mmCIF file of N, CA and C in Angstrom:
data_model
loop_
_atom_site.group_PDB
_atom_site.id
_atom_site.type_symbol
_atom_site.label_atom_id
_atom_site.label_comp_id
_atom_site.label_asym_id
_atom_site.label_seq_id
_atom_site.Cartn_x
_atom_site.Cartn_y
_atom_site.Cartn_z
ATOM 1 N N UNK L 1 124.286 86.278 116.959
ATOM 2 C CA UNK L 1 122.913 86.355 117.419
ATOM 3 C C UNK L 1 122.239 85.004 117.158
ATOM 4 N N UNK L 2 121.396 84.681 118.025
ATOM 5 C CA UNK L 2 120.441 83.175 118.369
ATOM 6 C C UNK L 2 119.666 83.053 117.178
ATOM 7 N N UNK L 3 119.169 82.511 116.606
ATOM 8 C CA UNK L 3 118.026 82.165 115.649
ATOM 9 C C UNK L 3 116.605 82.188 115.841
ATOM 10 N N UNK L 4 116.969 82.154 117.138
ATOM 11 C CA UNK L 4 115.625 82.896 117.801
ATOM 12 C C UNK L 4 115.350 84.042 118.185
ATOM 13 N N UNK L 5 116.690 84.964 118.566
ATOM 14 C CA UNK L 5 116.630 86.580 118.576
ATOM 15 C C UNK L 5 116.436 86.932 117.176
ATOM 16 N N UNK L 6 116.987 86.227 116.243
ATOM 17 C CA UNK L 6 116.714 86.943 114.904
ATOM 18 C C UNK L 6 115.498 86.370 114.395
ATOM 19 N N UNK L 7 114.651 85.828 114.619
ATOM 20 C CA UNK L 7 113.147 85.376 114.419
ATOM 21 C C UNK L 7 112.497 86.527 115.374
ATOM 22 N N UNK L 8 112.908 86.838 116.224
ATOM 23 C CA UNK L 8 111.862 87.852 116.860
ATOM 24 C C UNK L 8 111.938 88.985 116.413
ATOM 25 N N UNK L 9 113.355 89.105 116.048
ATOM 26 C CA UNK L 9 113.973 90.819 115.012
ATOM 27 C C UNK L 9 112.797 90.529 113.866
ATOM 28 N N UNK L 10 112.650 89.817 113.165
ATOM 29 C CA UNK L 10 111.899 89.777 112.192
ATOM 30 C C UNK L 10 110.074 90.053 112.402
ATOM 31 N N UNK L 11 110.250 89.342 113.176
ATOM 32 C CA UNK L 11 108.594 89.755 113.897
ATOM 33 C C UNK L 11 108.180 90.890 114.348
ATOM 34 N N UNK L 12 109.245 90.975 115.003
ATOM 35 C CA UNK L 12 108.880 92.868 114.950
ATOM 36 C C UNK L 12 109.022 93.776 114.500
ATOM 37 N N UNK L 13 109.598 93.565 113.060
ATOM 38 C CA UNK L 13 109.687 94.286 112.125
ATOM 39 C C UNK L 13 108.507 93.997 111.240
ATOM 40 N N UNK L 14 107.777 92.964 111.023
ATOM 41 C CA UNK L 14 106.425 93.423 110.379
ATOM 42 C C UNK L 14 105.372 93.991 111.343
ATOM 43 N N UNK L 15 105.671 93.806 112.333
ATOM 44 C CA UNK L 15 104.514 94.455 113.036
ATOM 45 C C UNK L 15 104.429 95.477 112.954
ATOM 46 N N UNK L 16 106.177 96.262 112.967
ATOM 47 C CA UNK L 16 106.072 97.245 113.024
ATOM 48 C C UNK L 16 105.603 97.730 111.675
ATOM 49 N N UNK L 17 105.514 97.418 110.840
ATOM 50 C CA UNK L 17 105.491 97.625 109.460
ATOM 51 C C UNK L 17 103.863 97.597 109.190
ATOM 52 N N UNK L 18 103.121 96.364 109.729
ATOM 53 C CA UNK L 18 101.546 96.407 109.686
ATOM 54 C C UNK L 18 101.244 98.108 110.271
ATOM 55 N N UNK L 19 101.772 98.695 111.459
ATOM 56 C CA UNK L 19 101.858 99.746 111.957
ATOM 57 C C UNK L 19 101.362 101.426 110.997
ATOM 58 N N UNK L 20 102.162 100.597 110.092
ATOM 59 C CA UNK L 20 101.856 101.635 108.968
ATOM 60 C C UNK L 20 101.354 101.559 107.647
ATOM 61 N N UNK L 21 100.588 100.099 107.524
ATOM 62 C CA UNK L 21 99.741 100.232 106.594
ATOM 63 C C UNK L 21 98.283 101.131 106.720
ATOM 64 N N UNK L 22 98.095 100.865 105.001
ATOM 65 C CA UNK L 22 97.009 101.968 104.473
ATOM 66 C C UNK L 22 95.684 101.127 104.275
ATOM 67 N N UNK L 23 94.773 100.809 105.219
ATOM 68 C CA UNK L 23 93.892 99.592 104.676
ATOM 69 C C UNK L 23 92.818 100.149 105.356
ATOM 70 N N UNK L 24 92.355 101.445 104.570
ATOM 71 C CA UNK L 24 91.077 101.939 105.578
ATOM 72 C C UNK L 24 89.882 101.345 105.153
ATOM 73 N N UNK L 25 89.915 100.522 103.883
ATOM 74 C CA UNK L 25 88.639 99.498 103.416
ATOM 75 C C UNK L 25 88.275 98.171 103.890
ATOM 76 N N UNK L 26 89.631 97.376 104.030
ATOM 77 C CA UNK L 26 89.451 96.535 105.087
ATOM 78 C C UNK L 26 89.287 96.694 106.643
ATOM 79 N N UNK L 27 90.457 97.571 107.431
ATOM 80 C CA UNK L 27 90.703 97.146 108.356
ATOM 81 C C UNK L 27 91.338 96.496 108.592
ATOM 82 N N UNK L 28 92.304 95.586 107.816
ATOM 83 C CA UNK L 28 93.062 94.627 108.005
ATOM 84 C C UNK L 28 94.679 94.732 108.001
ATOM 85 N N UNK L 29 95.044 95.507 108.707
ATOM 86 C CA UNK L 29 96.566 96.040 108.321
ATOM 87 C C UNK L 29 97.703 94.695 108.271
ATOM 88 N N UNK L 30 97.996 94.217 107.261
ATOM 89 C CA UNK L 30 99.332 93.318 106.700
ATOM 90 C C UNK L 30 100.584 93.530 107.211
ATOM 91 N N UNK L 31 101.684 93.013 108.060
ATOM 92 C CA UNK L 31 103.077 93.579 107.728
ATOM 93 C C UNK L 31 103.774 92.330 107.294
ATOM 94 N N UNK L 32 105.075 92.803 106.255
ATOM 95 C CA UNK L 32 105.700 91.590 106.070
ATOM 96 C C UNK L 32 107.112 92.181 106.434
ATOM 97 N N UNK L 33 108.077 91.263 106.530
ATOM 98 C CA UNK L 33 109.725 91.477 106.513
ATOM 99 C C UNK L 33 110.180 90.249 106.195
ATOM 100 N N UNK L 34 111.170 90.938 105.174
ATOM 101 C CA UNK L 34 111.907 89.404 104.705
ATOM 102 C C UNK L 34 113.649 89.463 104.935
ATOM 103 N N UNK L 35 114.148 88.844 105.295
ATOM 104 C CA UNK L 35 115.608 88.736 106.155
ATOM 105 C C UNK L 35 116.251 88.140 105.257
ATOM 106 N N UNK L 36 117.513 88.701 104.716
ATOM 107 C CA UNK L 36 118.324 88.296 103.910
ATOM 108 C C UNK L 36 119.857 87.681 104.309
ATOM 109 N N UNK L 37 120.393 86.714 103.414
ATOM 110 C CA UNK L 37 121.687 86.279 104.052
ATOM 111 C C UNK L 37 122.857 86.928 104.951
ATOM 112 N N UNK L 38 122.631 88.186 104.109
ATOM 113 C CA UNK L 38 123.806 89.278 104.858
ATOM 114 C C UNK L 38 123.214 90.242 106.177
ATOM 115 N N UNK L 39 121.682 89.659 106.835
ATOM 116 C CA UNK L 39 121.071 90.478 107.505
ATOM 117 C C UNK L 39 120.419 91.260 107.109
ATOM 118 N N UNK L 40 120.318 91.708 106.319
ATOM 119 C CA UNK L 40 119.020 92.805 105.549
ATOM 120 C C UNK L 40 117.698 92.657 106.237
ATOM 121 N N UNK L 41 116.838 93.627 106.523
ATOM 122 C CA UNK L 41 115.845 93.096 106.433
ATOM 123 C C UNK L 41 115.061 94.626 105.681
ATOM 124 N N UNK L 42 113.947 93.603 104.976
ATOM 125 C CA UNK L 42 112.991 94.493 104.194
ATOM 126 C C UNK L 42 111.681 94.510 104.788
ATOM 127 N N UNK L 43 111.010 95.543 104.404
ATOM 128 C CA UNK L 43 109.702 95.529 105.128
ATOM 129 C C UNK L 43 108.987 96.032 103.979
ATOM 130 N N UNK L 44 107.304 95.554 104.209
ATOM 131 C CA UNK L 44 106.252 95.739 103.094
ATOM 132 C C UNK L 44 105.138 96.247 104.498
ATOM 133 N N UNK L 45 104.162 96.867 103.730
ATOM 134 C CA UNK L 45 103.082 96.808 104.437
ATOM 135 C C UNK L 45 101.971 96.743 103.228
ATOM 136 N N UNK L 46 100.692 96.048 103.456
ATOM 137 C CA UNK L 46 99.496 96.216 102.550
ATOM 138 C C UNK L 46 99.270 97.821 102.485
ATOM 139 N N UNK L 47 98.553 98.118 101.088
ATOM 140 C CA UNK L 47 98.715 99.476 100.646
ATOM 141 C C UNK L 47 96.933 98.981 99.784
ATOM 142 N N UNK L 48 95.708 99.732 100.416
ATOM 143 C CA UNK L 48 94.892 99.845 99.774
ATOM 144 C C UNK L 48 94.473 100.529 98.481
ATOM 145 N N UNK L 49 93.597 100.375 97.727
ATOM 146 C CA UNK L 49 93.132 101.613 96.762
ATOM 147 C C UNK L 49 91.133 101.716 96.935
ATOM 148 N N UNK L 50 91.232 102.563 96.634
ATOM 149 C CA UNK L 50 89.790 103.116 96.419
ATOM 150 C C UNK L 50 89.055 102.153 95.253
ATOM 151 N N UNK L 51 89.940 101.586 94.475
ATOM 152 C CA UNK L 51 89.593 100.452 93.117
ATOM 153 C C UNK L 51 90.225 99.459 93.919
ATOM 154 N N UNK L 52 89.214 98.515 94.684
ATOM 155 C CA UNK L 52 89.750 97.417 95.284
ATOM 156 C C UNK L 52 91.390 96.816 94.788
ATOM 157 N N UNK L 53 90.687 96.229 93.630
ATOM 158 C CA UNK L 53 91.510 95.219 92.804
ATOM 159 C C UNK L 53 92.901 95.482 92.524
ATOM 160 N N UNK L 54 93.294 97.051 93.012
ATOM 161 C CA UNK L 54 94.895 97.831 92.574
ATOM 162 C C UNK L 54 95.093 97.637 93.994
ATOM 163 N N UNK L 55 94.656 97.145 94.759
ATOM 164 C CA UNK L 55 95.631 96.919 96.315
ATOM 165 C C UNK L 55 96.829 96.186 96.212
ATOM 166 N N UNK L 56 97.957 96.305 97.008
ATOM 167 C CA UNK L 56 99.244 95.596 97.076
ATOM 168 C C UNK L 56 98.829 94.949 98.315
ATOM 169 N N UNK L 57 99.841 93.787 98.525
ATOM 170 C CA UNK L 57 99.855 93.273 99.651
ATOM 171 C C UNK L 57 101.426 93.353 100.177
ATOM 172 N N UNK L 58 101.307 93.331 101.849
ATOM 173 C CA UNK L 58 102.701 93.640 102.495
ATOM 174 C C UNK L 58 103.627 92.787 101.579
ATOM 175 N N UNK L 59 103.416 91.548 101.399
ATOM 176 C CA UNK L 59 104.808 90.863 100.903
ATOM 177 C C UNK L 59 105.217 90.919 99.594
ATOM 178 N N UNK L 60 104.097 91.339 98.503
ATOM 179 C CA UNK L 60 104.606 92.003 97.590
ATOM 180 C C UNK L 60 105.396 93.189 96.903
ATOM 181 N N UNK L 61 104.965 94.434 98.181
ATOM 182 C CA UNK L 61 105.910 95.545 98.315
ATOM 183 C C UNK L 61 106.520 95.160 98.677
ATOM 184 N N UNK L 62 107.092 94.181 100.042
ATOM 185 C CA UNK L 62 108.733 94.045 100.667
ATOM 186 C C UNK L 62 109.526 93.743 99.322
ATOM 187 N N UNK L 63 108.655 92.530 99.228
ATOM 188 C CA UNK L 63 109.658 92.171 97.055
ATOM 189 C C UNK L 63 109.995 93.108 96.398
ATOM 190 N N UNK L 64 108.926 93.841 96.327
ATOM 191 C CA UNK L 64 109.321 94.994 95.110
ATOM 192 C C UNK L 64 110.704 95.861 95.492
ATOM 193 N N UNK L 65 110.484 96.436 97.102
ATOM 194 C CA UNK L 65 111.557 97.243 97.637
ATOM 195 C C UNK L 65 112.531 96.829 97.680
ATOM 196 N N UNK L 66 112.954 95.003 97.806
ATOM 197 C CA UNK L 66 114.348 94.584 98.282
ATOM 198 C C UNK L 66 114.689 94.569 96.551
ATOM 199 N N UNK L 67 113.766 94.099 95.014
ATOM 200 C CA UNK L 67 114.555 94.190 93.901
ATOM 201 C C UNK L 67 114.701 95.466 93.455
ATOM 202 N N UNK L 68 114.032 96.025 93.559
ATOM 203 C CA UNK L 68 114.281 97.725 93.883
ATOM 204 C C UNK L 68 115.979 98.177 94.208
ATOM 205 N N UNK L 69 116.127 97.387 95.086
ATOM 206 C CA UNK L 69 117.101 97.812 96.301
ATOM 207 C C UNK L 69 118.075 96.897 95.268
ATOM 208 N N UNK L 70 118.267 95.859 94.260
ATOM 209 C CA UNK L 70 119.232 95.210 93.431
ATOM 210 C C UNK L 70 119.415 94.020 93.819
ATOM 211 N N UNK L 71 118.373 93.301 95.211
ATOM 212 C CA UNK L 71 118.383 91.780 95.554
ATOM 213 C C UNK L 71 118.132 90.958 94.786
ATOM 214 N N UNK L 72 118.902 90.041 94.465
ATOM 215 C CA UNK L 72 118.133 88.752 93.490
ATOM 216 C C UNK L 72 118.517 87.877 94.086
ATOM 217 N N UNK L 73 118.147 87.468 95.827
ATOM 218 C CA UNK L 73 118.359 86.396 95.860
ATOM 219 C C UNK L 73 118.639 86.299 97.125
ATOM 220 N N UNK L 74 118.908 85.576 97.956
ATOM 221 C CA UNK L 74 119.310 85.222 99.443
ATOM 222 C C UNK L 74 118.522 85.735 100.230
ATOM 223 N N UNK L 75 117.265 85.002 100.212
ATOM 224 C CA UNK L 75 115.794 85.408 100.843
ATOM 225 C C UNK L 75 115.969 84.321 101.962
ATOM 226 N N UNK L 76 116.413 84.606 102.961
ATOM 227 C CA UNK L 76 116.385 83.300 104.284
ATOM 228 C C UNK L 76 114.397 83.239 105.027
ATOM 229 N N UNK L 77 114.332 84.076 105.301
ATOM 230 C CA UNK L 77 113.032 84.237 105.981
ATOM 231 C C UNK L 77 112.130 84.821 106.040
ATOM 232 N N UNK L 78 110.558 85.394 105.935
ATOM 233 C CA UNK L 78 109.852 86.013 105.661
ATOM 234 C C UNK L 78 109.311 85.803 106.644
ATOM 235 N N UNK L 79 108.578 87.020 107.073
ATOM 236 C CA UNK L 79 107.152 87.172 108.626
ATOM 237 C C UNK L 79 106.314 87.825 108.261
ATOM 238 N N UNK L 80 105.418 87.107 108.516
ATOM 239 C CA UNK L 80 104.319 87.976 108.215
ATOM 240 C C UNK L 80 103.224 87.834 109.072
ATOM 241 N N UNK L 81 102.337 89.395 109.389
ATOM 242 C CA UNK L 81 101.618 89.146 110.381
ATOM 243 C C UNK L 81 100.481 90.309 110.160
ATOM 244 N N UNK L 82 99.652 90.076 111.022
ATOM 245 C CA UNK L 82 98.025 90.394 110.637
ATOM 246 C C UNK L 82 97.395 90.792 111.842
ATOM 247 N N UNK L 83 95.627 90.902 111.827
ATOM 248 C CA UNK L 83 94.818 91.293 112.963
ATOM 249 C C UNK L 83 94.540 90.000 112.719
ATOM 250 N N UNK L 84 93.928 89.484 113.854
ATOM 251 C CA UNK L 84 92.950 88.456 114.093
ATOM 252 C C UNK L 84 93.580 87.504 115.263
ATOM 253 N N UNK L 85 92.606 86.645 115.455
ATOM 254 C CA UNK L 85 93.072 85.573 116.171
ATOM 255 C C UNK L 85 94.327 84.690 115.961
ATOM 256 N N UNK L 86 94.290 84.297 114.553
ATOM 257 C CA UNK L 86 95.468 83.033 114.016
ATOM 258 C C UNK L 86 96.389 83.897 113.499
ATOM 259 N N UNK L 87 97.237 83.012 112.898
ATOM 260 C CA UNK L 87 98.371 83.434 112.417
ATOM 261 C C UNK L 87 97.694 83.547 110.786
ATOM 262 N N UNK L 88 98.307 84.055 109.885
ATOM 263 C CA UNK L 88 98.176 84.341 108.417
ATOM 264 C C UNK L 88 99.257 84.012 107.391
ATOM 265 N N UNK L 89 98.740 83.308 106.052
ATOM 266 C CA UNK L 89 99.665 82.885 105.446
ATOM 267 C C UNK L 89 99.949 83.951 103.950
ATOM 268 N N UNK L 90 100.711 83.810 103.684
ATOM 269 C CA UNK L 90 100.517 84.870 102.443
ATOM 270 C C UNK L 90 99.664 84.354 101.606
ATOM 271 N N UNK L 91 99.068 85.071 100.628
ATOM 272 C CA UNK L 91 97.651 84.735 99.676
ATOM 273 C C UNK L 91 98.779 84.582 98.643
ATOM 274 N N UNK L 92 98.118 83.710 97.536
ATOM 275 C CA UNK L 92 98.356 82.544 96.914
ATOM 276 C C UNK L 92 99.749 83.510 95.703
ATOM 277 N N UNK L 93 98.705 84.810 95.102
ATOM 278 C CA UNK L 93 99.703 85.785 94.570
ATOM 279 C C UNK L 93 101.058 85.914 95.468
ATOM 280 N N UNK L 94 100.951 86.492 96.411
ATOM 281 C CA UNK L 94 102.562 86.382 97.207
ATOM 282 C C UNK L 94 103.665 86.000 97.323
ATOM 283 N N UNK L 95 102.688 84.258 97.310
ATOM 284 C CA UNK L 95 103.142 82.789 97.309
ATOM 285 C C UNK L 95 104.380 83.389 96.026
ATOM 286 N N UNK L 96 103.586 83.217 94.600
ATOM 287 C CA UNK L 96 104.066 83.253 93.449
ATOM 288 C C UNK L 96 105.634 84.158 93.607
ATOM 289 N N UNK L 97 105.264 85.366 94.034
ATOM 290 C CA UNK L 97 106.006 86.882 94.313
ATOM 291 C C UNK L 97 106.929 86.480 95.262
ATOM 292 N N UNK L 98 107.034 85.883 96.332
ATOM 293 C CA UNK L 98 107.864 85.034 96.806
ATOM 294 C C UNK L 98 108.911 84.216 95.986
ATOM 295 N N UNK L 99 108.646 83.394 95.657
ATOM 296 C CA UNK L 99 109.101 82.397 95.132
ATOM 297 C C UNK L 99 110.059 82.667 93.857
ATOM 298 N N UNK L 100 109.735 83.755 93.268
ATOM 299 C CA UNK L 100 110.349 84.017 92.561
ATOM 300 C C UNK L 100 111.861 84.747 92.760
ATOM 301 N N UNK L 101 111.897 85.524 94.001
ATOM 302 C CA UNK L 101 112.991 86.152 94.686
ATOM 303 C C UNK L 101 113.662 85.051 94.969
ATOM 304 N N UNK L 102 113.401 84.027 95.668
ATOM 305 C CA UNK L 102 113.721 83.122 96.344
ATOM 306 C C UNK L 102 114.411 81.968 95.443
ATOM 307 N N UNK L 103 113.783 81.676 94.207
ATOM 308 C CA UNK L 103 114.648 80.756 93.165
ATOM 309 C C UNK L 103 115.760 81.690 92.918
ATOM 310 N N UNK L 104 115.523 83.143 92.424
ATOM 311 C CA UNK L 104 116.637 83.273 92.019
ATOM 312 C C UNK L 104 118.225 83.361 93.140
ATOM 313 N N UNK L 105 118.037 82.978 94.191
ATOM 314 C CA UNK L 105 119.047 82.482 95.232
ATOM 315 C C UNK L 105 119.121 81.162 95.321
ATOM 316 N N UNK L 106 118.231 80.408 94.772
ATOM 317 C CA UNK L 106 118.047 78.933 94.927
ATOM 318 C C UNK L 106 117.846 78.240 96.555
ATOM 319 N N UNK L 107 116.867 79.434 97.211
ATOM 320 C CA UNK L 107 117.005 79.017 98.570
ATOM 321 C C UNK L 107 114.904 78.792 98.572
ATOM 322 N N UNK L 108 114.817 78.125 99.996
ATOM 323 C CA UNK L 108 113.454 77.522 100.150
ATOM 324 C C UNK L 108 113.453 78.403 101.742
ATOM 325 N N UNK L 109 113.144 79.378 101.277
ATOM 326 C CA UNK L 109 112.890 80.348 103.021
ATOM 327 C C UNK L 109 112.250 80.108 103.376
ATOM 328 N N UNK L 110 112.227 79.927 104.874
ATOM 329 C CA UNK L 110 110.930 79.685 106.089
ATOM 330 C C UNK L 110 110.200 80.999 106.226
ATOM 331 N N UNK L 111 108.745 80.416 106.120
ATOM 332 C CA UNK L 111 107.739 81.896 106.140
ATOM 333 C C UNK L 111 107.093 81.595 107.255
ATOM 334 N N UNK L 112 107.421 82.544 108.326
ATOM 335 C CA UNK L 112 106.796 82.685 109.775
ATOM 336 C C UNK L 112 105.229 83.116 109.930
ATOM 337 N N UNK L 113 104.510 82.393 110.107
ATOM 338 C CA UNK L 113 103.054 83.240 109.856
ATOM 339 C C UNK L 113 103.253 83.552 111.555
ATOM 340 N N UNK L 114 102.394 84.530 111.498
ATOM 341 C CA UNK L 114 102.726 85.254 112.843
ATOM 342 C C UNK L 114 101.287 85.583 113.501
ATOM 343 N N UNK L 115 100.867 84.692 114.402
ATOM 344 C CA UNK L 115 99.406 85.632 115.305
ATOM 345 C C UNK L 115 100.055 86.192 116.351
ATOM 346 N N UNK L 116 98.623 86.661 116.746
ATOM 347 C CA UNK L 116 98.936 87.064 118.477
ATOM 348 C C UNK L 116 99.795 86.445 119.289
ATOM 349 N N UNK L 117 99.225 85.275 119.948
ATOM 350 C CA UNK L 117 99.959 84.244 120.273
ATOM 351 C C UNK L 117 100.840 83.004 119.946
ATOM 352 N N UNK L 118 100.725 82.900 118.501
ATOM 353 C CA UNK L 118 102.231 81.410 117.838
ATOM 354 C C UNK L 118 102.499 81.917 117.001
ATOM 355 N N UNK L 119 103.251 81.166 116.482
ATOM 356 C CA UNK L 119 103.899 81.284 115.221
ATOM 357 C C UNK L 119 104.110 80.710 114.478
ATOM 358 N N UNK L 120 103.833 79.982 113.142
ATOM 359 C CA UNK L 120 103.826 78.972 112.418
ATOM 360 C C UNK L 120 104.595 79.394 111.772
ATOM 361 N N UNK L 121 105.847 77.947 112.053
ATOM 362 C CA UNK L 121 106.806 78.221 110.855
ATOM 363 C C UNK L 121 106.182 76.779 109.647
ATOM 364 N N UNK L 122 106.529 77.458 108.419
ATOM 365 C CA UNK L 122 107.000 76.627 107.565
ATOM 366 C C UNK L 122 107.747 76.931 106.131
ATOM 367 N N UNK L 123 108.055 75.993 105.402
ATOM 368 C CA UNK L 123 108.481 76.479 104.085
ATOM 369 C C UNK L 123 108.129 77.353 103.071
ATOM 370 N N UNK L 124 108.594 78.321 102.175
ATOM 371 C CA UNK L 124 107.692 78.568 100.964
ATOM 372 C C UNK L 124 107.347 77.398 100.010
ATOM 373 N N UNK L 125 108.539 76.082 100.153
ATOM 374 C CA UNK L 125 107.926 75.517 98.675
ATOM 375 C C UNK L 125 106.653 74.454 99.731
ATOM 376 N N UNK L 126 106.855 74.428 100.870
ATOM 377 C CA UNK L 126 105.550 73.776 101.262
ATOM 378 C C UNK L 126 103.887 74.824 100.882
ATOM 379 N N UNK L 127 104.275 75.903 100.904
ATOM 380 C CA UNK L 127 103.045 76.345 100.415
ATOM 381 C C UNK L 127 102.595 76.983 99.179
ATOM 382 N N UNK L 128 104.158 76.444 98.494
ATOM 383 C CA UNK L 128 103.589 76.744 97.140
ATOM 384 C C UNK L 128 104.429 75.317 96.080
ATOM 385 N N UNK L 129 103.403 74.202 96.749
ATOM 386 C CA UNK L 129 104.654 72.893 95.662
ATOM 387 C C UNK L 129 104.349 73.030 94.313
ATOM 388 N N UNK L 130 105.915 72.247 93.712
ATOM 389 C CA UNK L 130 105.900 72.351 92.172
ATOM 390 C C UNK L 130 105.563 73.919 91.852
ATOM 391 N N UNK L 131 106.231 74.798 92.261
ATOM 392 C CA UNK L 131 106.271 76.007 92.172
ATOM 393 C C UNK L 131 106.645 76.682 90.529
ATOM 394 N N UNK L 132 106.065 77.431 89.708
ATOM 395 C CA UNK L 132 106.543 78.175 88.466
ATOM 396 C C UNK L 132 107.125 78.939 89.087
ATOM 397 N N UNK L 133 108.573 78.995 88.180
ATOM 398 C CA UNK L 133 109.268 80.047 88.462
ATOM 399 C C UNK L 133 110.462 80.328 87.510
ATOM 400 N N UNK L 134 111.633 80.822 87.296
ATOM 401 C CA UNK L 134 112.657 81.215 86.392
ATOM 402 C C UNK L 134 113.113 80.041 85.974
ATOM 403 N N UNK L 135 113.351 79.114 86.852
ATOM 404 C CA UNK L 135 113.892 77.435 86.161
ATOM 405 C C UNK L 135 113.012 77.484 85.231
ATOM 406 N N UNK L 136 111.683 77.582 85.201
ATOM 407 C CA UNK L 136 110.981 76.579 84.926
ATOM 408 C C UNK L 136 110.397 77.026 82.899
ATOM 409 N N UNK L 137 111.473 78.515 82.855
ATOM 410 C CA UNK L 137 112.062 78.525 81.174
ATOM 411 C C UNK L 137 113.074 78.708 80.871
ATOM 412 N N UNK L 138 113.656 77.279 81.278
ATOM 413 C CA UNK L 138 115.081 77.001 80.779
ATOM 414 C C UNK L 138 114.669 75.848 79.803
#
């Protein structure tokens, strides 16, 4: 499969995934999917609470579900996608929650922000440089 059929597999797997978030305070339904070396893919969706501040975000559940699932590692790509006009980047927590899956494979996955119309690719360590993470208590 193309790298571009499997960029769109991924895209439409958070959408589909925004599909079924719980965000009746925002309005803002999140989906994420993150694609693993062997093909995996995981899906998150944002999950509200009635106590703002206990909300999850899509790409933090996908994390939770794929170490859940016994992944530590071989995080190739993440999508993530939203309402609005632009595309969306993960919020800064994510970033962190990311990154941490992702060292422990020692890989730098491309995170697809995903609008309506483009798609911005770029790195995780571009949006999170000099990153803390498991190296970084050795």
């Amino acid at each position: 499969m193309s790298a571009e059929k499997r960029d769109e597999g991924l895209i439409a797997a958070a959408r589909a995934a925004a599909d079924r978030s719980y965000s009746p305070y925002s309005n803002f339904p999140v989906g994420a999917a993150l694609r693993f070396d062997d093909g995996t893919v995981v899906t998150g969706t944002n999950i509200e609470n009635a106590s703002y501040g206990l909300a999850l975000c899509a790409e933090t559940v996908a994390v939770s579900k794929a170490m859940a699932e016994g992944r530590r590692g071989g995080l190739e790509a993440v999508a993530v996608t939203g309402p609005g006009a632009h595309p969306i980047t993960p919020c800064g927590r994510c970033r962190q929650v990311l990154n941490e899956l992702a060292q422990l494979g020692d890989t730098d996955p491309d995170i697809l922000c995903v609008g309506p119309g483009e798609v911005h690719r770029v790195k995780l360590s571009a949006l999170l440089p000099a990153a803390f993470g498991p190296a970084s208590l050795d």
